[in-house]
PDB file of C-alpha atoms in Angstrom:
ATOM      1  CA  MET A 145       0.000   0.000   0.000  1.00 61.00           C
ATOM      2  CA  SER A 146       1.083   3.554  -0.548  1.00 81.00           C
ATOM      3  CA  ALA A 147       1.571   6.133   2.180  1.00 86.00           C
ATOM      4  CA  PRO A 148      -1.578   7.635   3.740  1.00 88.00           C
ATOM      5  CA  ASN A 149      -2.670  10.891   2.114  1.00 89.00           C
ATOM      6  CA  SER A 150      -2.239  12.665   5.460  1.00 91.00           C
ATOM      7  CA  ALA A 151       1.459  11.717   5.476  1.00 93.00           C
ATOM      8  CA  VAL A 152       1.836  12.683   1.814  1.00 93.00           C
ATOM      9  CA  ALA A 153       0.318  16.130   2.492  1.00 94.00           C
ATOM     10  CA  PHE A 154       2.542  16.683   5.542  1.00 95.00           C
ATOM     11  CA  GLN A 155       5.710  15.632   3.696  1.00 96.00           C
ATOM     12  CA  ALA A 156       4.790  17.834   0.720  1.00 96.00           C
ATOM     13  CA  LEU A 157       4.550  20.860   3.010  1.00 97.00           C
ATOM     14  CA  LYS A 158       7.853  19.980   4.690  1.00 97.00           C
ATOM     15  CA  ALA A 159       9.604  19.496   1.341  1.00 97.00           C
ATOM     16  CA  HIS A 160       8.270  22.825   0.118  1.00 98.00           C
ATOM     17  CA  LEU A 161       9.549  24.651   3.194  1.00 98.00           C
ATOM     18  CA  GLN A 162      12.965  23.070   2.620  1.00 97.00           C
ATOM     19  CA  THR A 163      13.190  25.203  -0.536  1.00 98.00           C
ATOM     20  CA  ILE A 164      13.723  28.286   1.656  1.00 98.00           C
ATOM     21  CA  THR A 165      17.299  28.892   0.538  1.00 97.00           C
ATOM     22  CA  MET A 166      19.225  31.860  -0.782  1.00 97.00           C
ATOM     23  CA  ALA A 167      19.594  29.997  -4.098  1.00 98.00           C
ATOM     24  CA  ASN A 168      15.778  30.125  -4.407  1.00 97.00           C
ATOM     25  CA  GLY A 169      15.576  33.873  -3.752  1.00 96.00           C
ATOM     26  CA  TYR A 170      15.077  33.927   0.013  1.00 98.00           C
ATOM     27  CA  ARG A 171      17.113  35.945   2.539  1.00 97.00           C
ATOM     28  CA  GLN A 172      18.673  32.886   4.176  1.00 96.00           C
ATOM     29  CA  ASN A 173      19.032  29.127   4.203  1.00 96.00           C
ATOM     30  CA  VAL A 174      16.606  27.557   6.679  1.00 96.00           C
ATOM     31  CA  ILE A 175      16.742  24.145   8.353  1.00 93.00           C
ATOM     32  CA  VAL A 176      13.368  22.346   8.473  1.00 94.00           C
ATOM     33  CA  HIS A 177      12.688  19.459  10.885  1.00 91.00           C
ATOM     34  CA  SER A 178       9.715  17.423  12.040  1.00 90.00           C
ATOM     35  CA  GLY A 179       9.300  14.592  14.471  1.00 74.00           C
ATOM     36  CA  ARG A 180      12.793  15.046  15.868  1.00 64.00           C
ATOM     37  CA  PRO A 181      12.534  16.224  19.472  1.00 56.00           C
ATOM     38  CA  GLU A 182      16.268  15.642  19.944  1.00 58.00           C
ATOM     39  CA  ILE A 183      17.070  18.605  17.675  1.00 62.00           C
ATOM     40  CA  ASP A 184      18.530  21.269  19.945  1.00 63.00           C
ATOM     41  CA  VAL A 185      17.220  24.601  18.679  1.00 61.00           C
ATOM     42  CA  THR A 186      19.675  26.462  20.877  1.00 59.00           C
ATOM     43  CA  LEU A 187      22.631  25.288  18.779  1.00 65.00           C
ATOM     44  CA  ALA A 188      23.768  28.056  16.454  1.00 64.00           C
ATOM     45  CA  ASP A 189      24.378  25.503  13.665  1.00 72.00           C
ATOM     46  CA  ASN A 190      20.658  24.670  13.663  1.00 80.00           C
ATOM     47  CA  LEU A 191      19.453  28.260  13.271  1.00 90.00           C
ATOM     48  CA  PRO A 192      17.434  29.649  11.590  1.00 94.00           C
ATOM     49  CA  ILE A 193      15.072  26.725  11.892  1.00 93.00           C
ATOM     50  CA  LEU A 194      11.460  25.771  11.214  1.00 95.00           C
ATOM     51  CA  LEU A 195       9.927  22.918  13.209  1.00 94.00           C
ATOM     52  CA  LEU A 196       6.725  21.170  12.112  1.00 95.00           C
ATOM     53  CA  ALA A 197       4.454  19.065  14.312  1.00 94.00           C
ATOM     54  CA  ALA A 198       1.065  17.606  13.403  1.00 94.00           C
ATOM     55  CA  LEU A 199      -1.335  18.303  16.280  1.00 93.00           C
ATOM     56  CA  ASP A 200      -4.830  17.218  15.332  1.00 94.00           C
ATOM     57  CA  GLU A 201      -7.326  17.247  12.512  1.00 91.00           C
ATOM     58  CA  ARG A 202     -10.915  17.947  11.658  1.00 88.00           C
ATOM     59  CA  ALA A 203     -13.380  16.750   9.060  1.00 83.00           C
ATOM     60  CA  VAL A 204     -14.216  19.221   6.335  1.00 83.00           C
ATOM     61  CA  ASN A 205     -17.976  19.388   5.959  1.00 69.00           C
ATOM     62  CA  ASN A 206     -19.603  21.555   3.357  1.00 61.00           C
ATOM     63  CA  GLU A 207     -22.299  21.301   0.722  1.00 54.00           C
ATOM     64  CA  ALA A 208     -20.100  19.186  -1.544  1.00 54.00           C
ATOM     65  CA  SER A 209     -19.027  16.638   1.046  1.00 55.00           C
ATOM     66  CA  GLU A 210     -20.092  15.059   4.279  1.00 60.00           C
ATOM     67  CA  THR A 211     -17.841  12.827   6.334  1.00 60.00           C
ATOM     68  CA  ASN A 212     -19.368   9.888   8.127  1.00 64.00           C
ATOM     69  CA  ALA A 213     -18.712   6.207   8.649  1.00 65.00           C
ATOM     70  CA  TRP A 214     -20.147   5.146   5.292  1.00 68.00           C
ATOM     71  CA  THR A 215     -18.665   7.867   3.096  1.00 74.00           C
ATOM     72  CA  LYS A 216     -16.034   6.428   0.729  1.00 77.00           C
ATOM     73  CA  VAL A 217     -14.446   9.828   0.022  1.00 80.00           C
ATOM     74  CA  GLN A 218     -13.620  11.934   3.043  1.00 81.00           C
ATOM     75  CA  LEU A 219     -12.068  15.395   3.225  1.00 85.00           C
ATOM     76  CA  TRP A 220      -9.892  16.270   6.213  1.00 88.00           C
ATOM     77  CA  GLU A 221      -7.730  19.131   7.416  1.00 93.00           C
ATOM     78  CA  ARG A 222      -4.728  18.550   9.656  1.00 94.00           C
ATOM     79  CA  ARG A 223      -3.496  21.268  12.015  1.00 97.00           C
ATOM     80  CA  ILE A 224       0.260  21.793  11.966  1.00 96.00           C
ATOM     81  CA  LEU A 225       2.170  23.714  14.613  1.00 95.00           C
ATOM     82  CA  LEU A 226       4.955  25.563  12.848  1.00 96.00           C
ATOM     83  CA  THR A 227       7.646  27.078  15.066  1.00 94.00           C
ATOM     84  CA  GLY A 228      10.448  29.270  13.760  1.00 95.00           C
ATOM     85  CA  GLY A 229      13.589  30.193  15.642  1.00 93.00           C
ATOM     86  CA  VAL A 230      16.595  32.473  15.205  1.00 94.00           C
ATOM     87  CA  LYS A 231      19.698  33.006  17.309  1.00 91.00           C
ATOM     88  CA  GLU A 232      19.650  35.747  19.917  1.00 89.00           C
ATOM     89  CA  SER A 233      21.759  38.647  18.699  1.00 86.00           C
ATOM     90  CA  GLY A 234      21.769  42.417  18.732  1.00 87.00           C
ATOM     91  CA  ASP A 235      19.109  42.398  16.006  1.00 93.00           C
ATOM     92  CA  TRP A 236      17.151  39.250  16.855  1.00 94.00           C
ATOM     93  CA  GLU A 237      13.801  40.987  16.297  1.00 95.00           C
ATOM     94  CA  THR A 238      14.772  41.810  12.709  1.00 96.00           C
ATOM     95  CA  ALA A 239      16.188  38.308  12.186  1.00 96.00           C
ATOM     96  CA  ARG A 240      12.936  36.775  13.445  1.00 96.00           C
ATOM     97  CA  ASP A 241      10.885  39.004  11.135  1.00 97.00           C
ATOM     98  CA  GLU A 242      13.114  38.066   8.193  1.00 97.00           C
ATOM     99  CA  LEU A 243      12.518  34.371   8.895  1.00 98.00           C
ATOM    100  CA  LEU A 244       8.783  35.015   9.168  1.00 98.00           C
ATOM    101  CA  ASP A 245       8.800  36.952   5.880  1.00 98.00           C
ATOM    102  CA  ASP A 246      10.710  34.143   4.146  1.00 98.00           C
ATOM    103  CA  LEU A 247       8.160  31.672   5.498  1.00 98.00           C
ATOM    104  CA  ARG A 248       5.240  33.798   4.328  1.00 97.00           C
ATOM    105  CA  LEU A 249       6.788  34.086   0.860  1.00 97.00           C
ATOM    106  CA  ALA A 250       7.221  30.313   0.731  1.00 98.00           C
ATOM    107  CA  LEU A 251       3.596  29.815   1.737  1.00 97.00           C
ATOM    108  CA  THR A 252       2.414  32.114  -1.070  1.00 96.00           C
ATOM    109  CA  ARG A 253       4.381  29.879  -3.466  1.00 96.00           C
ATOM    110  CA  TYR A 254       2.808  26.694  -2.117  1.00 96.00           C
ATOM    111  CA  GLU A 255       0.469  25.216  -4.703  1.00 93.00           C
ATOM    112  CA  ARG A 256      -1.823  23.311  -2.353  1.00 91.00           C
ATOM    113  CA  PRO A 257      -4.632  24.824  -0.298  1.00 88.00           C
ATOM    114  CA  LEU A 258      -3.827  25.734   3.264  1.00 93.00           C
ATOM    115  CA  THR A 259      -5.042  28.077   5.963  1.00 95.00           C
ATOM    116  CA  VAL A 260      -2.538  30.148   7.925  1.00 96.00           C
ATOM    117  CA  GLU A 261      -3.221  31.591  11.364  1.00 97.00           C
ATOM    118  CA  PRO A 262      -1.329  34.592  12.814  1.00 97.00           C
ATOM    119  CA  ALA A 263       2.050  34.145  14.491  1.00 97.00           C
ATOM    120  CA  VAL A 264       2.658  34.444  18.232  1.00 97.00           C
ATOM    121  CA  PHE A 265       6.105  35.672  19.300  1.00 97.00           C
ATOM    122  CA  ASP A 266       8.453  34.697  22.127  1.00 93.00           C
ATOM    123  CA  GLU A 267      11.669  36.503  22.927  1.00 91.00           C
ATOM    124  CA  PRO A 268      14.984  35.024  24.057  1.00 90.00           C
ATOM    125  CA  SER A 269      15.365  34.378  27.763  1.00 87.00           C
ATOM    126  CA  GLU A 270      17.983  33.283  30.280  1.00 87.00           C
ATOM    127  CA  GLY A 271      19.263  29.870  29.209  1.00 81.00           C
ATOM    128  CA  ARG A 272      17.295  29.988  25.951  1.00 82.00           C
ATOM    129  CA  PRO A 273      19.094  32.259  23.479  1.00 88.00           C
ATOM    130  CA  VAL A 274      16.501  31.822  20.706  1.00 91.00           C
ATOM    131  CA  ALA A 275      13.820  34.211  19.473  1.00 93.00           C
ATOM    132  CA  THR A 276      10.818  32.278  18.195  1.00 93.00           C
ATOM    133  CA  PHE A 277       7.401  32.515  16.650  1.00 96.00           C
ATOM    134  CA  ALA A 278       4.687  29.896  16.491  1.00 96.00           C
ATOM    135  CA  MET A 279       1.719  29.636  14.180  1.00 97.00           C
ATOM    136  CA  PHE A 280      -0.852  27.103  13.082  1.00 97.00           C
ATOM    137  CA  LEU A 281      -1.350  25.915   9.515  1.00 96.00           C
ATOM    138  CA  TRP A 282      -4.228  23.771   8.306  1.00 97.00           C
ATOM    139  CA  ILE A 283      -3.443  21.476   5.361  1.00 96.00           C
ATOM    140  CA  GLY A 284      -6.142  19.596   3.505  1.00 92.00           C
ATOM    141  CA  TYR A 285      -6.139  16.067   2.170  1.00 91.00           C
ATOM    142  CA  GLU A 286      -8.574  13.480   0.882  1.00 87.00           C
ATOM    143  CA  CYS A 287      -9.147   9.913   1.997  1.00 82.00           C
ATOM    144  CA  ASN A 288     -10.530   7.943  -0.930  1.00 79.00           C
ATOM    145  CA  PHE A 289     -11.692   4.424  -0.062  1.00 79.00           C
ATOM    146  CA  ILE A 290     -13.428   3.674  -3.350  1.00 79.00           C
ATOM    147  CA  GLY A 291     -12.192   0.285  -4.540  1.00 71.00           C
ATOM    148  CA  PHE A 292     -11.046  -0.924  -1.108  1.00 67.00           C
TER     149      PHE A 292
END
């Protein structure tokens, strides 16, 4: 069997965000990780960084579709927590905004539907020399069980 459509949609988003490089017209080269809690975001070599984590999902119900136990084609949206981080420096606020702008540009170039919620900011603190933002993205996918 092939990979579940939810995994395909998540990996497509991750692969797209990995195109945030200077060679592709962005301000900086960004590291993108998911499912790797051992990544230490305080290490300068890992910054700037984007971290992706799937949190939950919801059924998409509208006039064209209804999800229930007997529906062979189901539409879903998965909520992704996207966290960005930059190294604390004399201009960390600008660096964080540059990472956020690069991310927003990448999202405008993404060719699949998604919903983006506003970012929430966190400043560096004692023992945590990283300025971060966090935001939610909703990515859609279809489960098609016709023929199973």
